[in-house]
Short mmCIF file of C-alpha atoms in Angstrom, two decimals:
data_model
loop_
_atom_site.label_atom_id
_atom_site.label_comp_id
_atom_site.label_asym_id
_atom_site.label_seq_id
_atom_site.Cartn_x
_atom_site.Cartn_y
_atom_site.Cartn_z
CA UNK A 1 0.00 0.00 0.00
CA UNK A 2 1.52 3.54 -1.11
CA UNK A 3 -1.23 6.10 -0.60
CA UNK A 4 0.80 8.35 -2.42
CA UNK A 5 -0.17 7.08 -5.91
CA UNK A 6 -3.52 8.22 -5.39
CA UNK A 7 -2.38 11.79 -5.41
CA UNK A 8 -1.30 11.66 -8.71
CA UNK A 9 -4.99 11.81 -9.83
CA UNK A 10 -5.67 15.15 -11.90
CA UNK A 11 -8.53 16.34 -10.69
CA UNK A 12 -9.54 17.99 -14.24
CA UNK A 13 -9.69 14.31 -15.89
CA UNK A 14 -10.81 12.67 -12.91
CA UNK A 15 -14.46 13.42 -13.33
CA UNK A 16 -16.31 10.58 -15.09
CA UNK A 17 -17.75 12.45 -18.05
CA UNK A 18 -14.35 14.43 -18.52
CA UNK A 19 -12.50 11.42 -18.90
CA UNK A 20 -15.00 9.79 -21.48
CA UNK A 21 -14.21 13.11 -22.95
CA UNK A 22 -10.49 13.00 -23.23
CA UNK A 23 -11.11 9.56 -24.53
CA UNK A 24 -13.51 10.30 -27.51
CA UNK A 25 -11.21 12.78 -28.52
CA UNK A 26 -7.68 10.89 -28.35
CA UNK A 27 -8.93 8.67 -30.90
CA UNK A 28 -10.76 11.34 -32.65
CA UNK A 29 -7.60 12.75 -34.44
CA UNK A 30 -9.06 14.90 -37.00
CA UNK A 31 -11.56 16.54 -34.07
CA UNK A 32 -15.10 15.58 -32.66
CA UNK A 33 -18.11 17.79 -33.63
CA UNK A 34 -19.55 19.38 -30.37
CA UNK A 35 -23.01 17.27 -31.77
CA UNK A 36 -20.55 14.29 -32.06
CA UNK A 37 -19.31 14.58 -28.70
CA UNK A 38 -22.50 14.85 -27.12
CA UNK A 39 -23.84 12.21 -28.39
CA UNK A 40 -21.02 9.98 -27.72
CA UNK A 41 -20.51 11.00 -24.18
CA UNK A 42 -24.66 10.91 -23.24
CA UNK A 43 -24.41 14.87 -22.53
CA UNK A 44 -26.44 18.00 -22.40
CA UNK A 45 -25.36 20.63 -24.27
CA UNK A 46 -24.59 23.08 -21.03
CA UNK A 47 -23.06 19.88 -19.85
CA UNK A 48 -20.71 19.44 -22.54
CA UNK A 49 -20.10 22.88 -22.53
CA UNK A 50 -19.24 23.37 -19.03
CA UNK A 51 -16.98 20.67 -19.19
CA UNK A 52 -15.33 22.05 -22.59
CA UNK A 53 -14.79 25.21 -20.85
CA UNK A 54 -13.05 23.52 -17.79
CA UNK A 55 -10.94 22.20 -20.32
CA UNK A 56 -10.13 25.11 -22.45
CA UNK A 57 -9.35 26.72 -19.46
CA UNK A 58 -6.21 24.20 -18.45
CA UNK A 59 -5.09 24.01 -22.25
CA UNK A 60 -6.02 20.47 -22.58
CA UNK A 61 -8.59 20.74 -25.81
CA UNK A 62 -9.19 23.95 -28.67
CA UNK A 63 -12.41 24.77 -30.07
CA UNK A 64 -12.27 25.72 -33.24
CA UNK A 65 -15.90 27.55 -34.65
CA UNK A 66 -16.59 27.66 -38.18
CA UNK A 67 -20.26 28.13 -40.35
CA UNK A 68 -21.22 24.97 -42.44
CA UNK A 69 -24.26 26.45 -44.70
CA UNK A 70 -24.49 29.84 -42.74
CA UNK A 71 -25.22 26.62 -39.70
CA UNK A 72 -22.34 27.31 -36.29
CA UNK A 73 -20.29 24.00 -36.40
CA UNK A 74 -17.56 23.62 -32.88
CA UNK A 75 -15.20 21.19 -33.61
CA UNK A 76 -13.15 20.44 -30.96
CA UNK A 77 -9.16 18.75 -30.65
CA UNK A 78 -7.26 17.64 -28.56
CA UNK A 79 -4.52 19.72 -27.58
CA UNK A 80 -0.48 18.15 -27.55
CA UNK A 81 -0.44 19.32 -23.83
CA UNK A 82 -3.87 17.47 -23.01
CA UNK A 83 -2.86 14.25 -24.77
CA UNK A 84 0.28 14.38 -22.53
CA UNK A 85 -1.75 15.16 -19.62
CA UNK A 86 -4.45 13.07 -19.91
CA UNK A 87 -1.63 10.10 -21.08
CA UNK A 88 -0.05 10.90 -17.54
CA UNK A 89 -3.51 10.63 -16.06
CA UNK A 90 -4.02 7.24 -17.15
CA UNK A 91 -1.17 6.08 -15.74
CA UNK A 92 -1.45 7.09 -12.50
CA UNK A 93 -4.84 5.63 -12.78
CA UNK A 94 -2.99 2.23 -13.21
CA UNK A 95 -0.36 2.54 -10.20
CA UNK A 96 -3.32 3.47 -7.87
CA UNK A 97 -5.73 0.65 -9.42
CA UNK A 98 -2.67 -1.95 -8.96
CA UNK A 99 -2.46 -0.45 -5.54
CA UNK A 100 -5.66 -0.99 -4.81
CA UNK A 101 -5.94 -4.38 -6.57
CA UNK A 102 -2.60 -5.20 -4.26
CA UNK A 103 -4.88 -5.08 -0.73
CA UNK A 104 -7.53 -7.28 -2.08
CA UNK A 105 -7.83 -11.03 -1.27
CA UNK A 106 -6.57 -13.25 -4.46
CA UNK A 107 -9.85 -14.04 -5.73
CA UNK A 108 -11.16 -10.89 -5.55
CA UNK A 109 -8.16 -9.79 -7.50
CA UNK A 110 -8.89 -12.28 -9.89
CA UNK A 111 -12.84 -10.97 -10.45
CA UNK A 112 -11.16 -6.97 -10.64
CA UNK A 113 -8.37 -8.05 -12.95
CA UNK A 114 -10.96 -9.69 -15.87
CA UNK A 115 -11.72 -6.80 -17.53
CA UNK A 116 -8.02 -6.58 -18.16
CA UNK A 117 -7.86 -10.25 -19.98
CA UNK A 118 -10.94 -9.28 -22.27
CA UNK A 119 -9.69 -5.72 -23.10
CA UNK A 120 -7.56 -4.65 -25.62
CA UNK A 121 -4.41 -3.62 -23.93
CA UNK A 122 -2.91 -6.84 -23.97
CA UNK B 26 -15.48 3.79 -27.12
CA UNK B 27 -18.51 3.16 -24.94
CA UNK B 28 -19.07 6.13 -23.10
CA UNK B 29 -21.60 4.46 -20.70
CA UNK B 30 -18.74 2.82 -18.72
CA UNK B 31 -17.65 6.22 -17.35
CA UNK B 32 -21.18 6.11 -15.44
CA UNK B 33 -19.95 3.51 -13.32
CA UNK B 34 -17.50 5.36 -11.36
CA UNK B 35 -19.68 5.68 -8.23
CA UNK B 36 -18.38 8.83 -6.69
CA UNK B 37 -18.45 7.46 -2.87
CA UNK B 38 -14.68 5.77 -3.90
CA UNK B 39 -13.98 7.78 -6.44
CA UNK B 40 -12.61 10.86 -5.15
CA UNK B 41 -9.02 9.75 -4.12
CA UNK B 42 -8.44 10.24 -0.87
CA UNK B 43 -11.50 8.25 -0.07
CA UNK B 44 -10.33 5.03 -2.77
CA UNK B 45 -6.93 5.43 -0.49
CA UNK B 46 -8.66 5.25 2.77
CA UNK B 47 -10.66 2.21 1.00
CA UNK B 48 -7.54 0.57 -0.20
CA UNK B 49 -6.05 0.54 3.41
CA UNK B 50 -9.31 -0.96 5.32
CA UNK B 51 -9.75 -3.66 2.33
CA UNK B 52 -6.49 -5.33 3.68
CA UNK B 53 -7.02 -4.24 7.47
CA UNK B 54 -9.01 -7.03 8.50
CA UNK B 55 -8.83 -6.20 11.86
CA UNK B 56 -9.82 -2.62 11.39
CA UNK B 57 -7.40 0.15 11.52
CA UNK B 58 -7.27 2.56 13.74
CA UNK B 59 -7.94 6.62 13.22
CA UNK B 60 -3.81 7.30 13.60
CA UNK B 61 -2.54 4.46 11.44
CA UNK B 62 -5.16 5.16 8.86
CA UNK B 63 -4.40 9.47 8.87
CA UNK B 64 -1.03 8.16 8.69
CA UNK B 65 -1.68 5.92 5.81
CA UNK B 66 -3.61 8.19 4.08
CA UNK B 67 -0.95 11.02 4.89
CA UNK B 68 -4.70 12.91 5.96
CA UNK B 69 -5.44 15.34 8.44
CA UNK B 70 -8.00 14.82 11.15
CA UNK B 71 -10.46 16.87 9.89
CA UNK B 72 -10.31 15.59 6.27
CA UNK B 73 -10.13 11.76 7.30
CA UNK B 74 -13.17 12.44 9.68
CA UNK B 75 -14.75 14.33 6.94
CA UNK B 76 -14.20 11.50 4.67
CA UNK B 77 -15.11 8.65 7.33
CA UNK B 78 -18.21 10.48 8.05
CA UNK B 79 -19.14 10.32 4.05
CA UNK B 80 -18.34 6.62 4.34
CA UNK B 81 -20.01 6.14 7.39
CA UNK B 82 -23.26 7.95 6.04
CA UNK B 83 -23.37 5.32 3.16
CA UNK B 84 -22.99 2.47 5.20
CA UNK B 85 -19.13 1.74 3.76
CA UNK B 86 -17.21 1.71 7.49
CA UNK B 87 -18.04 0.94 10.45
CA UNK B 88 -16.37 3.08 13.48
CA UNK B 89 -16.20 1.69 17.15
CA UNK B 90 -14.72 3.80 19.99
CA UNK B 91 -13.71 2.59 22.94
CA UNK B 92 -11.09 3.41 25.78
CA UNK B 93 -7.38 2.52 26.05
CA UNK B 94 -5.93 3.58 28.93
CA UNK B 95 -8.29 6.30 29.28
CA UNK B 96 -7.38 7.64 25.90
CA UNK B 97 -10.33 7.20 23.51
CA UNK B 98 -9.28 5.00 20.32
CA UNK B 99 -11.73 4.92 16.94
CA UNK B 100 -10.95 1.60 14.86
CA UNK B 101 -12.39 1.85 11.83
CA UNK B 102 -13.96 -1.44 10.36
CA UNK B 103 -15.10 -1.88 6.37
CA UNK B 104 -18.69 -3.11 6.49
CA UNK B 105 -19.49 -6.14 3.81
CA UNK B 106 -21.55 -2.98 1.75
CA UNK B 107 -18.16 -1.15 1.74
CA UNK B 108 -15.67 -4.29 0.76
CA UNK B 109 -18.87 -5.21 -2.07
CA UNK B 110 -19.45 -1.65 -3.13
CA UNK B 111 -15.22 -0.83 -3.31
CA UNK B 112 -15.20 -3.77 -5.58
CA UNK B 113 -17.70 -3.37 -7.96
CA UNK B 114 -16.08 0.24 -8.41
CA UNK B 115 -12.77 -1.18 -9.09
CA UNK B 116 -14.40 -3.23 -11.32
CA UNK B 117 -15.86 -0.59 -13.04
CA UNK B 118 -12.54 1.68 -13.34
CA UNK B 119 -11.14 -1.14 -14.93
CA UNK B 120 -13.84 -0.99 -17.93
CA UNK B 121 -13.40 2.86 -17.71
CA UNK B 122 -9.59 2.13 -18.29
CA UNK B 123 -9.02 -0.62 -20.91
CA UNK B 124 -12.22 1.77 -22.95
CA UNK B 125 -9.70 5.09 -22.14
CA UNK B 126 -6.55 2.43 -23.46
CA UNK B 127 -8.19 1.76 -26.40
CA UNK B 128 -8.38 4.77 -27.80
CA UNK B 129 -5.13 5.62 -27.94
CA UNK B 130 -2.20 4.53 -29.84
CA UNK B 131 -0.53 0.95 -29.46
CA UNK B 132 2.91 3.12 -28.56
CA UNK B 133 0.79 5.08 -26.03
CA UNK B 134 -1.17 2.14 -24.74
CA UNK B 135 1.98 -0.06 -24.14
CA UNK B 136 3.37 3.07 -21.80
CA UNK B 137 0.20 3.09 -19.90
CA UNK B 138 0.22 -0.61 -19.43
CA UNK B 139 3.35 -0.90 -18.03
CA UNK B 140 2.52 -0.66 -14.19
CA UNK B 141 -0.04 -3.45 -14.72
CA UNK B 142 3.30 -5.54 -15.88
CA UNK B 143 5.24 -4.57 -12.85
CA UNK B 144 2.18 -4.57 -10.46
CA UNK B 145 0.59 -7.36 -8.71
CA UNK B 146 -1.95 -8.37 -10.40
CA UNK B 147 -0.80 -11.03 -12.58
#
């Protein structure tokens, strides 16, 4: 147990709905519609726009406003420094999750750890 | 990306402090008391009484106070609604992870894996 690792857990992607967020867009590399994003992340649109703000504000994503048939279109990217951040995020994510995983009994670790065997990462 | 697993992330563990605190009782079988756990937690009284009052409220610990030498000492116990509840949300910040993994490059993904290779869980 190091209760230091779960310090290193950025408050601004932290938040559920952020993070989905931050997700959507690293894999959206030529930028997410706001509509796109909305939809994707189950948000309102003060939701989504709250949130985008938060994350203007800390230089992690840019909106970039345009007109599509005299119609407002936000498109929104992922800035270098939020990949990085959010990147950094994730892994501290895993050092507390392994942390945490560490204090269970084995089969409990076992029943938190499936997810892992079924996903992608490995 | 399925945006729904973000939803998961009950908020009771997830704020960090309170998945540390969590993390410490899961392997404190014989509860832990209100020193070792502040020191644990590297928390100060207010905040870890803030935090096992939250806990407390949704029936996660369990605190008993008694007398040692005329000193009063609060042990703090998980409840079986805690231990179940802490493990369905790691559980569900597993999905939440290998959906945030996926998204990202295999380069990027294999950096963020790396704890879970030097970690316990496998």
């Amino acid at each position: 147990m190091d209760s230091t690792v779960y310090d290193g857990l950025e408050k601004l992607f932290h938040e559920p709905k952020r993070m989905a967020i931050m997700s959507h867009l690293c894999h959206a590399t030529k930028g997410a519609s706001f509509a796109n994003l909305k939809k994707a992340c189950d948000l309102t649109d003060g939701n989504l726009n709250r949130h985008l703000h938060t994350l203007e504000e800390a230089d992690a994503v840019r909106l970039v406003k345009t007109q599509v048939k005299s119609r407002p279109l936000t498109t929104v990217f992922l800035t270098e420094a939020g990949r990085n951040g959010f990147l950094n995020y994730l892994l501290a994510l895993e050092k507390a999750l392994v942390d945490a995983v560490s204090s269970l009994e084995p089969e409990e670790a076992e029943v938190v750890a499936a997810p892992l065997y079924e996903g992608i990462i490995f």
